[in-house]
Coordinates of C-alpha atoms in Angstrom, one line a residue:
M189 CA -1.1 -16.8 -33.0
K190 CA -1.2 -13.0 -33.6
L191 CA 1.2 -11.0 -31.4
K192 CA -0.8 -7.8 -31.5
N193 CA -1.9 -6.6 -28.0
K194 CA -0.7 -9.9 -26.4
T195 CA 0.8 -9.3 -22.9
G196 CA 2.0 -11.5 -20.1
S197 CA -1.4 -11.0 -18.4
S198 CA -3.4 -12.0 -21.5
E199 CA -1.1 -15.1 -21.8
L200 CA -2.0 -15.9 -18.2
I201 CA -5.7 -15.7 -19.0
A202 CA -5.2 -17.9 -22.0
A203 CA -3.5 -20.6 -19.9
L204 CA -6.3 -20.4 -17.3
K205 CA -8.9 -21.0 -20.0
K206 CA -6.9 -23.9 -21.4
N207 CA -7.0 -25.5 -18.0
K208 CA -10.7 -24.8 -17.7
I209 CA -10.5 -22.5 -14.8
K210 CA -13.9 -20.7 -14.3
N211 CA -13.4 -19.1 -10.9
I212 CA -10.4 -17.6 -9.1
F213 CA -10.1 -16.8 -5.4
V214 CA -8.5 -13.4 -4.9
Y215 CA -7.5 -10.7 -2.5
P216 CA -6.6 -7.7 -4.6
G217 CA -3.5 -5.5 -4.7
G218 CA -1.6 -3.2 -7.1
T219 CA 0.8 -5.8 -8.4
I220 CA -2.0 -8.1 -9.7
A221 CA -4.2 -5.3 -11.0
P222 CA -3.3 -5.8 -14.7
I223 CA -4.3 -9.5 -14.4
L224 CA -7.6 -8.7 -12.5
D225 CA -8.6 -6.2 -15.2
L226 CA -8.4 -8.9 -17.9
V227 CA -10.0 -11.6 -15.7
E228 CA -13.1 -9.6 -15.4
K229 CA -13.2 -8.8 -19.1
E230 CA -12.8 -12.5 -20.0
K231 CA -15.7 -13.5 -17.7
I232 CA -13.8 -15.7 -15.3
K233 CA -15.6 -15.3 -12.0
I234 CA -13.8 -13.6 -9.2
F235 CA -14.3 -14.6 -5.6
C236 CA -12.9 -11.8 -3.4
S237 CA -12.3 -12.6 0.2
R238 CA -11.6 -10.2 3.1
H239 CA -8.1 -11.5 3.8
E240 CA -5.5 -13.5 1.8
Q241 CA -6.0 -16.5 4.0
G242 CA -9.7 -16.4 3.1
A243 CA -8.8 -16.5 -0.6
G244 CA -6.2 -19.3 -0.2
Y245 CA -8.5 -21.5 2.0
A246 CA -11.5 -21.0 -0.3
A247 CA -9.4 -22.1 -3.2
L248 CA -8.1 -25.1 -1.2
A249 CA -11.8 -26.2 -0.6
A250 CA -12.6 -25.8 -4.3
S251 CA -9.6 -27.8 -5.3
K252 CA -10.5 -30.6 -2.8
I253 CA -14.1 -30.8 -4.1
K254 CA -13.2 -30.7 -7.8
N255 CA -10.2 -33.0 -7.3
K256 CA -8.1 -30.8 -9.6
P257 CA -6.1 -27.6 -9.0
Q258 CA -8.0 -24.3 -8.6
V259 CA -6.5 -20.9 -8.5
T260 CA -5.8 -18.3 -5.8
M261 CA -4.2 -14.9 -6.5
V262 CA -2.7 -12.3 -4.2
S263 CA -0.6 -9.2 -4.4
S264 CA 3.1 -8.8 -3.4
G265 CA 4.6 -8.2 0.0
P266 CA 2.1 -8.7 2.8
G267 CA -0.2 -10.4 0.3
V268 CA 2.4 -13.0 -0.2
T269 CA 3.2 -13.5 3.5
N270 CA -0.5 -13.6 4.4
V271 CA -1.2 -16.5 2.0
V272 CA 1.7 -18.7 3.4
T273 CA -0.6 -20.6 5.9
P274 CA -3.2 -21.9 3.5
I275 CA -0.5 -22.9 0.9
A276 CA 1.4 -24.8 3.7
D277 CA -1.9 -26.5 4.5
A278 CA -2.4 -27.5 0.9
Y279 CA 1.2 -28.8 0.7
F280 CA 1.1 -30.9 3.9
D281 CA -2.3 -32.4 3.1
S282 CA -1.5 -32.9 -0.7
I283 CA -4.2 -30.6 -2.1
P284 CA -3.5 -29.5 -5.8
M285 CA -3.5 -25.7 -6.2
V286 CA -2.0 -23.1 -8.5
V287 CA -1.0 -19.9 -6.7
F288 CA -0.3 -16.6 -8.4
T289 CA 1.5 -13.8 -6.5
G290 CA 2.1 -10.3 -7.8
Q291 CA 5.7 -9.0 -7.8
V292 CA 7.5 -5.7 -8.4
G293 CA 9.0 -5.2 -11.8
Q294 CA 12.3 -7.0 -12.4
K295 CA 14.3 -3.7 -12.4
D296 CA 13.0 -3.0 -8.9
M297 CA 13.9 -6.5 -7.5
R298 CA 16.7 -6.7 -4.9
K299 CA 18.0 -10.0 -6.4
S300 CA 21.5 -10.7 -5.0
I301 CA 22.1 -7.2 -3.7
K302 CA 23.0 -7.3 0.0
F303 CA 20.2 -5.1 1.5
R304 CA 16.7 -5.8 2.6
Q305 CA 14.5 -4.4 0.0
K306 CA 14.6 -2.5 -3.3
G307 CA 11.0 -2.2 -4.6
F308 CA 8.0 -1.2 -2.4
Q309 CA 6.2 -4.3 -1.0
E310 CA 9.0 -6.5 -2.4
V311 CA 9.6 -9.9 -0.7
D312 CA 11.6 -12.9 -1.9
T313 CA 8.6 -15.0 -2.7
L314 CA 10.3 -18.0 -4.2
S315 CA 12.6 -18.5 -1.2
L316 CA 9.6 -18.3 1.2
F317 CA 7.5 -20.8 -0.8
K318 CA 10.1 -23.3 -1.9
P319 CA 9.8 -25.5 1.2
I320 CA 5.9 -25.6 1.0
T321 CA 5.2 -26.1 -2.7
K322 CA 5.9 -28.8 -5.2
A323 CA 7.5 -26.1 -7.5
C324 CA 8.0 -22.3 -7.7
F325 CA 8.3 -20.2 -10.9
Q326 CA 9.0 -16.6 -11.8
P327 CA 8.6 -15.9 -15.5
K328 CA 11.3 -13.5 -17.0
S329 CA 9.4 -12.6 -20.1
P330 CA 5.8 -12.6 -21.3
E331 CA 6.7 -15.3 -23.8
E332 CA 7.4 -17.8 -21.0
V333 CA 4.1 -17.3 -19.1
Y334 CA 1.8 -19.7 -21.1
K335 CA 4.3 -22.5 -20.9
I336 CA 5.0 -22.0 -17.2
I337 CA 1.4 -22.0 -16.2
N338 CA 0.6 -25.1 -18.1
L339 CA 3.6 -26.8 -16.5
A340 CA 2.4 -25.6 -13.0
F341 CA -1.1 -27.2 -13.5
D342 CA 0.6 -30.5 -14.7
I343 CA 3.0 -30.6 -11.7
S344 CA 0.3 -29.8 -9.2
Q345 CA -1.9 -32.8 -10.1
S346 CA 0.7 -35.4 -11.1
G347 CA 2.1 -37.9 -8.6
R348 CA 1.4 -36.8 -5.1
P349 CA -0.6 -33.6 -5.6
G350 CA 0.2 -30.2 -4.0
P351 CA 0.4 -26.5 -4.6
V352 CA 2.6 -24.8 -7.3
L353 CA 3.4 -21.1 -7.1
I354 CA 4.0 -18.6 -10.0
D355 CA 5.4 -15.2 -9.0
M356 CA 4.4 -12.6 -11.6
P357 CA 6.7 -9.5 -12.0
M358 CA 4.8 -6.4 -13.0
D359 CA 6.8 -5.8 -16.2
V360 CA 6.1 -9.4 -17.3
Q361 CA 2.4 -8.9 -16.8
R362 CA 2.3 -5.6 -18.8
D363 CA 4.9 -6.1 -21.5
F364 CA 3.8 -7.1 -25.0
L365 CA 5.1 -10.3 -26.6
K366 CA 7.9 -9.7 -29.1
K367 CA 7.8 -13.2 -30.5
K368 CA 5.5 -16.3 -30.4
R369 CA 4.8 -17.8 -27.0
I370 CA 7.0 -20.8 -25.9
V371 CA 4.9 -24.0 -26.1
E372 CA 6.2 -27.4 -25.1
K373 CA 4.3 -30.6 -25.1
L374 CA 4.0 -31.8 -21.5
T375 CA 4.5 -35.4 -20.7
T376 CA 4.0 -36.6 -17.2
K377 CA 6.6 -39.2 -16.3
T378 CA 5.1 -42.6 -15.6
K379 CA 6.6 -45.7 -14.2
N380 CA 6.0 -49.2 -15.2
F381 CA 4.4 -50.8 -12.1
K382 CA 4.0 -54.3 -13.5
N383 CA 7.3 -55.8 -12.3
E384 CA 6.4 -56.6 -8.7
K385 CA 5.2 -60.2 -9.2
N386 CA 7.3 -61.5 -6.3
K387 CA 5.9 -59.0 -3.9
I388 CA 2.3 -59.8 -5.0
K389 CA 2.9 -63.4 -4.4
K390 CA 4.3 -62.7 -0.9
I391 CA 1.2 -60.6 -0.2
Y392 CA -1.0 -63.5 -1.3
N393 CA 0.8 -65.8 1.1
L394 CA 0.7 -63.4 4.0
F395 CA -3.0 -62.8 3.5
Q396 CA -3.7 -66.5 3.2
K397 CA -1.9 -67.2 6.5
S398 CA -3.4 -64.3 8.4
K399 CA -5.9 -64.8 11.2
K400 CA -6.2 -61.1 12.2
P401 CA -5.9 -58.8 9.1
L402 CA -6.5 -55.1 9.3
I403 CA -6.6 -52.3 6.7
L404 CA -5.3 -48.9 7.6
C405 CA -6.4 -46.1 5.3
G406 CA -4.8 -42.7 5.0
H407 CA -5.7 -39.5 3.1
G408 CA -4.2 -40.9 -0.1
V409 CA -7.3 -43.2 -0.4
V410 CA -9.5 -40.0 -0.3
L411 CA -7.3 -38.1 -2.8
S412 CA -7.2 -41.1 -5.2
K413 CA -11.0 -41.7 -4.9
T414 CA -10.4 -45.4 -4.3
E415 CA -12.9 -45.8 -1.5
K416 CA -15.0 -48.3 -3.5
I417 CA -12.1 -50.7 -3.9
I418 CA -11.3 -50.5 -0.1
R419 CA -14.9 -51.2 0.6
K420 CA -15.0 -54.1 -1.8
I421 CA -11.9 -55.7 -0.2
S422 CA -13.2 -55.1 3.3
S423 CA -16.7 -56.4 2.7
K424 CA -15.7 -59.4 0.6
H425 CA -13.0 -60.7 2.9
L426 CA -14.6 -59.3 6.2
V427 CA -11.4 -57.3 7.0
P428 CA -11.9 -54.4 9.6
V429 CA -10.7 -50.9 8.6
T430 CA -9.1 -48.1 10.6
M431 CA -8.6 -44.7 9.2
S432 CA -6.3 -41.7 9.9
L433 CA -8.0 -38.5 10.9
M434 CA -7.8 -37.3 7.3
A435 CA -9.3 -40.5 5.9
L436 CA -12.6 -40.5 7.8
G437 CA -15.4 -41.4 5.4
V438 CA -13.4 -44.0 3.4
I439 CA -15.9 -46.5 4.7
P440 CA -19.1 -45.4 6.5
S441 CA -18.7 -44.6 10.2
D442 CA -21.6 -46.9 11.1
N443 CA -20.2 -49.9 9.1
K444 CA -19.6 -52.9 11.5
L445 CA -16.1 -53.2 10.0
S446 CA -15.2 -49.6 10.7
L447 CA -13.0 -48.8 13.7
G448 CA -13.2 -45.1 13.1
F449 CA -9.9 -43.2 13.3
H450 CA -6.8 -44.2 15.3
G451 CA -3.9 -42.2 16.8
H452 CA -3.4 -39.2 19.1
T453 CA -7.1 -38.6 19.8
G454 CA -8.5 -41.5 18.0
N455 CA -10.5 -44.5 19.2
Q456 CA -8.9 -46.8 21.7
A457 CA -10.6 -49.8 20.0
A458 CA -8.7 -48.9 16.8
G459 CA -5.4 -48.6 18.6
I460 CA -5.8 -52.0 20.3
A461 CA -6.8 -53.6 17.0
I462 CA -3.6 -52.2 15.4
Q463 CA -1.5 -53.6 18.2
N464 CA -3.2 -57.0 18.0
C465 CA -3.5 -57.6 14.3
D466 CA -1.1 -60.0 12.5
L467 CA -1.3 -58.4 9.1
L468 CA -1.6 -54.6 8.5
I469 CA -2.3 -53.3 5.0
V470 CA -1.4 -49.6 5.0
V471 CA -2.9 -47.6 2.1
G472 CA -1.9 -44.0 1.4
S473 CA -0.9 -43.1 4.9
R474 CA 2.2 -41.3 6.1
L475 CA 2.2 -43.2 9.4
D476 CA 3.1 -39.9 11.0
L477 CA 3.7 -39.1 14.7
R478 CA 0.0 -38.4 15.4
Q479 CA -1.0 -41.9 14.0
V480 CA 1.9 -44.0 15.4
G481 CA 2.9 -42.2 18.6
T482 CA 6.4 -41.7 19.9
Q483 CA 7.0 -45.5 20.4
S484 CA 7.2 -46.2 16.6
K485 CA 9.2 -49.4 17.1
D486 CA 6.2 -50.9 19.0
F487 CA 3.6 -49.9 16.4
A488 CA 1.8 -53.0 15.2
K489 CA 4.5 -55.1 16.6
K490 CA 2.7 -58.4 16.1
A491 CA 2.0 -57.7 12.4
K492 CA 3.5 -58.1 9.0
I493 CA 3.1 -54.7 7.4
I494 CA 2.3 -54.1 3.7
R495 CA 2.4 -50.5 2.6
I496 CA 1.1 -48.8 -0.6
D497 CA 2.1 -45.2 -1.3
I498 CA 2.8 -43.0 -4.3
D499 CA 5.6 -41.1 -2.6
I500 CA 8.9 -42.9 -2.6
N501 CA 10.3 -40.4 0.0
E502 CA 7.7 -41.5 2.5
I503 CA 8.6 -45.1 2.0
Q504 CA 12.4 -44.5 2.2
N505 CA 12.0 -42.4 5.4
S506 CA 9.2 -44.3 7.0
R507 CA 8.7 -43.9 10.8
V508 CA 7.6 -47.6 10.8
S509 CA 9.6 -50.5 9.3
C510 CA 7.4 -52.2 6.7
D511 CA 7.8 -55.7 5.3
I512 CA 6.5 -55.1 1.8
N513 CA 6.3 -51.7 0.0
L514 CA 4.4 -51.1 -3.2
I515 CA 5.4 -47.7 -4.7
G516 CA 3.0 -46.0 -7.1
P517 CA -0.5 -44.8 -7.5
I518 CA -3.1 -46.3 -5.1
E519 CA -5.6 -46.5 -8.0
Y520 CA -3.1 -48.9 -9.8
W521 CA -2.1 -51.1 -6.8
L522 CA -5.4 -51.6 -5.0
P523 CA -7.1 -53.4 -8.0
V524 CA -4.0 -55.5 -8.3
L525 CA -4.2 -56.4 -4.6
S526 CA -7.9 -57.0 -4.8
S527 CA -7.5 -59.4 -7.8
S528 CA -4.6 -61.2 -6.3
I529 CA -6.4 -62.2 -3.1
S530 CA -9.9 -62.6 -4.6
K531 CA -9.9 -66.4 -4.3
I532 CA -8.8 -66.5 -0.7
K533 CA -11.6 -67.6 1.7
N534 CA -10.4 -67.2 5.2
N535 CA -12.5 -67.5 8.3
Y536 CA -12.1 -64.5 10.6
V537 CA -14.9 -65.2 13.1
D538 CA -12.7 -65.0 16.2
W539 CA -11.1 -61.8 15.0
L540 CA -14.4 -60.2 14.1
N541 CA -15.8 -61.1 17.6
E542 CA -12.7 -59.5 19.1
I543 CA -13.3 -56.3 17.1
K544 CA -16.9 -56.3 18.1
N545 CA -16.0 -56.6 21.8
L546 CA -13.3 -53.9 21.4
K547 CA -15.9 -51.5 20.0
K548 CA -18.4 -52.4 22.7
N549 CA -15.9 -52.0 25.6
H550 CA -14.3 -48.8 24.3
K551 CA -17.2 -46.7 23.3
L552 CA -16.7 -43.0 23.1
S553 CA -18.9 -41.9 26.0
Y554 CA -19.3 -38.7 28.0
S555 CA -20.9 -37.9 31.3
S556 CA -24.2 -36.0 31.4
S557 CA -24.5 -32.9 33.6
G558 CA -26.4 -29.7 33.7
K559 CA -24.0 -28.0 31.2
I560 CA -24.1 -28.6 27.5
K561 CA -21.6 -31.2 26.3
P562 CA -19.8 -30.6 22.9
Q563 CA -20.4 -34.2 22.0
E564 CA -24.1 -34.0 22.3
V565 CA -24.2 -30.9 20.1
I566 CA -22.3 -32.7 17.4
E567 CA -24.5 -35.9 17.7
L568 CA -27.7 -33.9 17.4
F569 CA -26.5 -32.2 14.2
N570 CA -25.4 -35.6 13.0
G571 CA -28.8 -37.1 13.6
L572 CA -30.8 -34.2 12.2
T573 CA -28.8 -34.2 8.9
R574 CA -28.3 -38.0 8.5
Y575 CA -30.0 -38.2 5.1
K576 CA -28.6 -35.0 3.6
K577 CA -25.5 -34.4 1.5
V578 CA -23.1 -32.8 4.0
I579 CA -19.7 -31.3 3.9
C580 CA -18.5 -31.1 7.5
V581 CA -15.7 -28.6 8.2
T582 CA -13.8 -28.0 11.4
G583 CA -10.9 -25.8 12.6
V584 CA -8.2 -27.2 14.8
G585 CA -8.6 -28.0 18.5
Q586 CA -10.8 -30.0 20.8
H587 CA -13.9 -29.4 18.6
Q588 CA -12.0 -30.9 15.7
Q589 CA -11.5 -34.2 17.5
W590 CA -15.0 -34.3 19.0
T591 CA -16.4 -33.8 15.5
A592 CA -14.2 -36.6 14.1
R593 CA -15.4 -38.9 16.9
H594 CA -19.1 -38.1 17.0
F595 CA -20.1 -37.2 13.4
S596 CA -20.8 -39.9 10.8
F597 CA -18.9 -39.8 7.6
N598 CA -19.5 -41.7 4.3
N599 CA -17.7 -40.4 1.2
P600 CA -18.9 -38.9 -1.1
S601 CA -22.3 -38.1 0.6
R602 CA -20.9 -37.0 4.0
T603 CA -17.4 -35.7 3.6
W604 CA -14.9 -34.3 6.1
F605 CA -12.6 -31.2 5.6
T606 CA -10.1 -30.4 8.3
S607 CA -6.5 -29.3 8.6
G608 CA -4.3 -32.3 9.1
G609 CA -0.5 -32.0 8.7
H610 CA -0.3 -28.2 9.3
G611 CA -3.0 -28.2 12.0
A612 CA -4.0 -24.6 11.4
M613 CA -6.5 -22.7 13.5
G614 CA -8.6 -20.5 11.2
Y615 CA -8.9 -23.1 8.5
D616 CA -12.6 -23.6 9.3
L617 CA -14.7 -20.6 8.2
P618 CA -12.9 -19.8 4.8
V619 CA -12.8 -23.5 3.9
A620 CA -16.5 -23.8 4.6
I621 CA -17.2 -20.7 2.5
G622 CA -15.1 -22.1 -0.4
A623 CA -16.9 -25.5 -0.1
Q624 CA -20.3 -23.9 -0.2
Y625 CA -19.4 -21.6 -3.1
T626 CA -18.2 -24.6 -5.1
S627 CA -20.8 -27.2 -4.0
Q628 CA -24.0 -25.2 -3.7
K629 CA -26.3 -28.1 -3.3
S630 CA -24.5 -29.5 -0.2
L631 CA -25.3 -28.6 3.4
V632 CA -22.1 -27.2 4.8
L633 CA -21.7 -27.5 8.5
C634 CA -18.8 -25.6 10.1
F635 CA -17.9 -26.7 13.6
V636 CA -15.6 -24.2 15.2
G637 CA -14.0 -23.4 18.6
D638 CA -14.2 -20.0 20.1
G639 CA -10.4 -19.6 19.4
S640 CA -10.3 -21.0 15.9
L641 CA -13.2 -18.9 14.7
Q642 CA -11.5 -15.6 15.6
M643 CA -8.5 -16.4 13.4
N644 CA -10.5 -15.6 10.2
I645 CA -13.7 -14.1 11.5
Q646 CA -13.6 -11.3 8.9
E647 CA -14.8 -13.8 6.4
L648 CA -18.3 -13.6 7.8
A649 CA -18.4 -10.6 5.4
S650 CA -17.7 -13.0 2.5
L651 CA -20.5 -15.3 3.8
N652 CA -22.9 -12.4 3.6
V653 CA -21.7 -10.9 0.3
Y654 CA -22.1 -14.3 -1.6
K655 CA -25.2 -15.3 0.3
L656 CA -23.8 -18.8 1.2
P657 CA -26.0 -20.8 3.6
V658 CA -23.2 -22.2 5.7
K659 CA -24.3 -23.2 9.2
I660 CA -21.6 -22.2 11.8
I661 CA -21.6 -24.0 15.1
V662 CA -19.5 -22.3 17.7
L663 CA -18.5 -24.7 20.6
D664 CA -17.5 -22.0 23.1
N665 CA -15.7 -23.2 26.2
N666 CA -13.8 -20.0 26.8
R667 CA -10.5 -21.9 26.3
L668 CA -8.0 -22.8 23.7
G669 CA -9.0 -26.2 24.8
I670 CA -6.5 -28.7 23.3
V671 CA -3.4 -26.6 24.3
S672 CA -5.0 -25.9 27.7
Q673 CA -5.4 -29.6 28.2
F674 CA -1.8 -30.2 27.2
Q675 CA -0.6 -27.5 29.6
K676 CA -2.6 -28.9 32.5
L677 CA -1.4 -32.4 31.9
N678 CA 2.2 -31.4 31.8
F679 CA 2.5 -28.2 33.9
K680 CA -0.7 -28.4 36.1
K681 CA -1.9 -25.0 34.9
D682 CA -2.9 -23.2 31.7
P683 CA -1.8 -19.5 32.0
T684 CA -2.2 -18.6 28.4
C685 CA -5.1 -20.8 27.3
G686 CA -7.7 -21.0 30.0
E687 CA -10.5 -18.6 30.9
K688 CA -10.5 -16.7 27.7
W689 CA -12.7 -13.7 27.3
N690 CA -14.9 -13.9 24.1
P691 CA -17.2 -11.5 22.4
D692 CA -20.9 -12.1 22.0
F693 CA -20.6 -14.2 18.8
C694 CA -24.3 -13.7 18.0
K695 CA -24.1 -9.9 18.1
L696 CA -20.9 -10.1 16.1
A697 CA -22.6 -12.3 13.5
N698 CA -25.6 -9.9 13.4
S699 CA -23.3 -7.0 12.7
Y700 CA -22.3 -8.9 9.5
G701 CA -25.9 -9.4 8.6
I702 CA -26.0 -13.1 9.6
Y703 CA -28.8 -14.8 11.5
A704 CA -27.6 -16.1 14.9
L705 CA -28.9 -17.9 18.0
K706 CA -27.3 -18.5 21.4
V707 CA -27.9 -21.6 23.5
K708 CA -26.9 -22.0 27.1
R709 CA -29.4 -24.7 28.4
R710 CA -29.6 -28.4 27.3
N711 CA -33.4 -28.2 27.1
D712 CA -33.2 -25.5 24.4
L713 CA -30.5 -27.2 22.3
K714 CA -32.4 -29.4 19.9
K715 CA -35.1 -26.7 19.1
K716 CA -32.4 -24.1 18.3
I717 CA -30.4 -26.6 16.2
Q718 CA -33.6 -27.2 14.2
K719 CA -34.1 -23.5 13.7
I720 CA -30.5 -23.0 12.5
L721 CA -30.9 -25.9 10.0
K722 CA -34.2 -24.7 8.7
Y723 CA -33.0 -21.1 8.2
N724 CA -32.6 -20.2 4.5
G725 CA -29.3 -18.5 4.5
P726 CA -26.0 -18.3 6.5
A727 CA -26.6 -18.9 10.2
L728 CA -24.6 -19.2 13.4
L729 CA -25.3 -21.1 16.6
H730 CA -23.3 -20.0 19.6
C731 CA -23.2 -23.0 22.1
Q732 CA -21.9 -22.3 25.5
I733 CA -20.5 -25.7 26.4
D734 CA -19.0 -27.2 29.6
S735 CA -15.6 -25.6 29.9
N736 CA -14.2 -28.5 31.9
E737 CA -14.9 -31.2 29.3
E738 CA -11.7 -32.8 28.2
L739 CA -10.6 -35.0 25.3
S740 CA -10.3 -38.5 26.5
P741 CA -8.8 -41.0 25.7
M742 CA -5.6 -39.5 24.3
L743 CA -2.3 -40.9 23.1
L744 CA 0.5 -39.2 25.1
A745 CA 4.3 -39.3 24.7
G746 CA 5.7 -42.7 25.7
Q747 CA 2.5 -44.6 25.2
T748 CA 1.6 -47.3 22.7
L749 CA -1.7 -47.2 20.8
D750 CA -3.3 -49.8 23.1
K751 CA -2.6 -47.9 26.3
M752 CA -3.9 -44.4 25.8
W753 CA -4.3 -42.0 28.7
K754 CA -7.9 -41.7 30.0
N755 CA -9.4 -39.0 32.1
E756 CA -10.6 -40.7 35.2
K757 CA -12.4 -37.7 36.7

């Protein structure tokens, strides 16, 4: 390696190339200018958003699609603080990413000095990001850059995936190497998972005795791409499957063994099945509050619980007490489980009839009135796109839950992107943009609420600049619906969330050069949806829906999964 003209920035580019990065998602600034200058020269494509959240979320979408870490890059100070939300989202939903932040030169850093700030736009980036990343680094010399970046990529995608941050001081970016780069051979630590024979035997015995088995899938199944094994086990042994919100699509929504998703706003049929099963196999799920409810001691009380998870901390601090825990990669343990029970031939006729009746008696229905219902908008889009490759994206709110309930998912042809653990409004538009940018042959549908859309509405400009044919469906009820519903249930009024004034979203879209239609009447709905879907380019459909429509049923505090609150109006 020749040292001539090698800087910290050129080492960064070399590491990106080694990790096969072809695009970076950026919002520019002075403290990353040296890097951006070289990125352009090295022909790595730059996606430039209109806000740091736009860049972070677009990179999150690309990482999710490619199933390996992609790169977002922002400047120091406000650039750093603005990208916190998408990085937190990636951390809580286990999305691998590598994040670069610009930083003032090391001489201008406050370090341990007891005052607020020394350099302009200086912020203590590592302290901010330590709780929401797998690791944070700040190279002290250009010789360290190459090693640290390769380590970051390795950490991001090993074990339970997640974001890793590298804070790049200006002097490290610009200084020349004085000696050869530091290179260390990386070895991801692996564990021998073949010493659990007693547990596998116990699982075999439990499965053989079971009369009412149920598989519960979490996001870990999606991340590990093990849907095929789940489907094999489910179809061979006729075991029903329920999914967390983030796991929708693990088995097709219209599969007779699918119960959809369970939990806070999930299907009552799934909740009752969990409470009535005698064996629950939990795969890649955190069993968090939204899934289990506040009465965690009563969760699946009649069942023996087997749990498979890669994260030992989740096992050791589980909200639910489990009978058998298998710690390690799902892609290792699921084939072992499948093989161990392959010869069991149980008859679950009674259980399957019970499941069939649960689904029949607890259908997700809604009343028909003169006003457009959000559920019928989603169902129409679902029907008209049934045979297309679709990425369905939502923000957070009532529209998120209605989409989860009334759209059909089937990985990898009809996939679901939403904000789970962090629950961030504003996730929708920039993630849809990043998904379309990365997967250009997919139809990207972006269902948004009137509140969530306005969190990152500036990214309509990015949609136009990159000519991405995302279809945006605004479900406008003039409310911050899910919080409004919470306030009304608990405090009888919604002073901050109800009767929200909104702009004309069509005129707003038009001002960004985007085709848009408004629909107020049910009779016009299907025709306008068809127009939006046929339009060759980005398009927005502004649907004025019934503002009084509520999410029902819903799991409230103090309730068990089989006794969800239901709106009786």
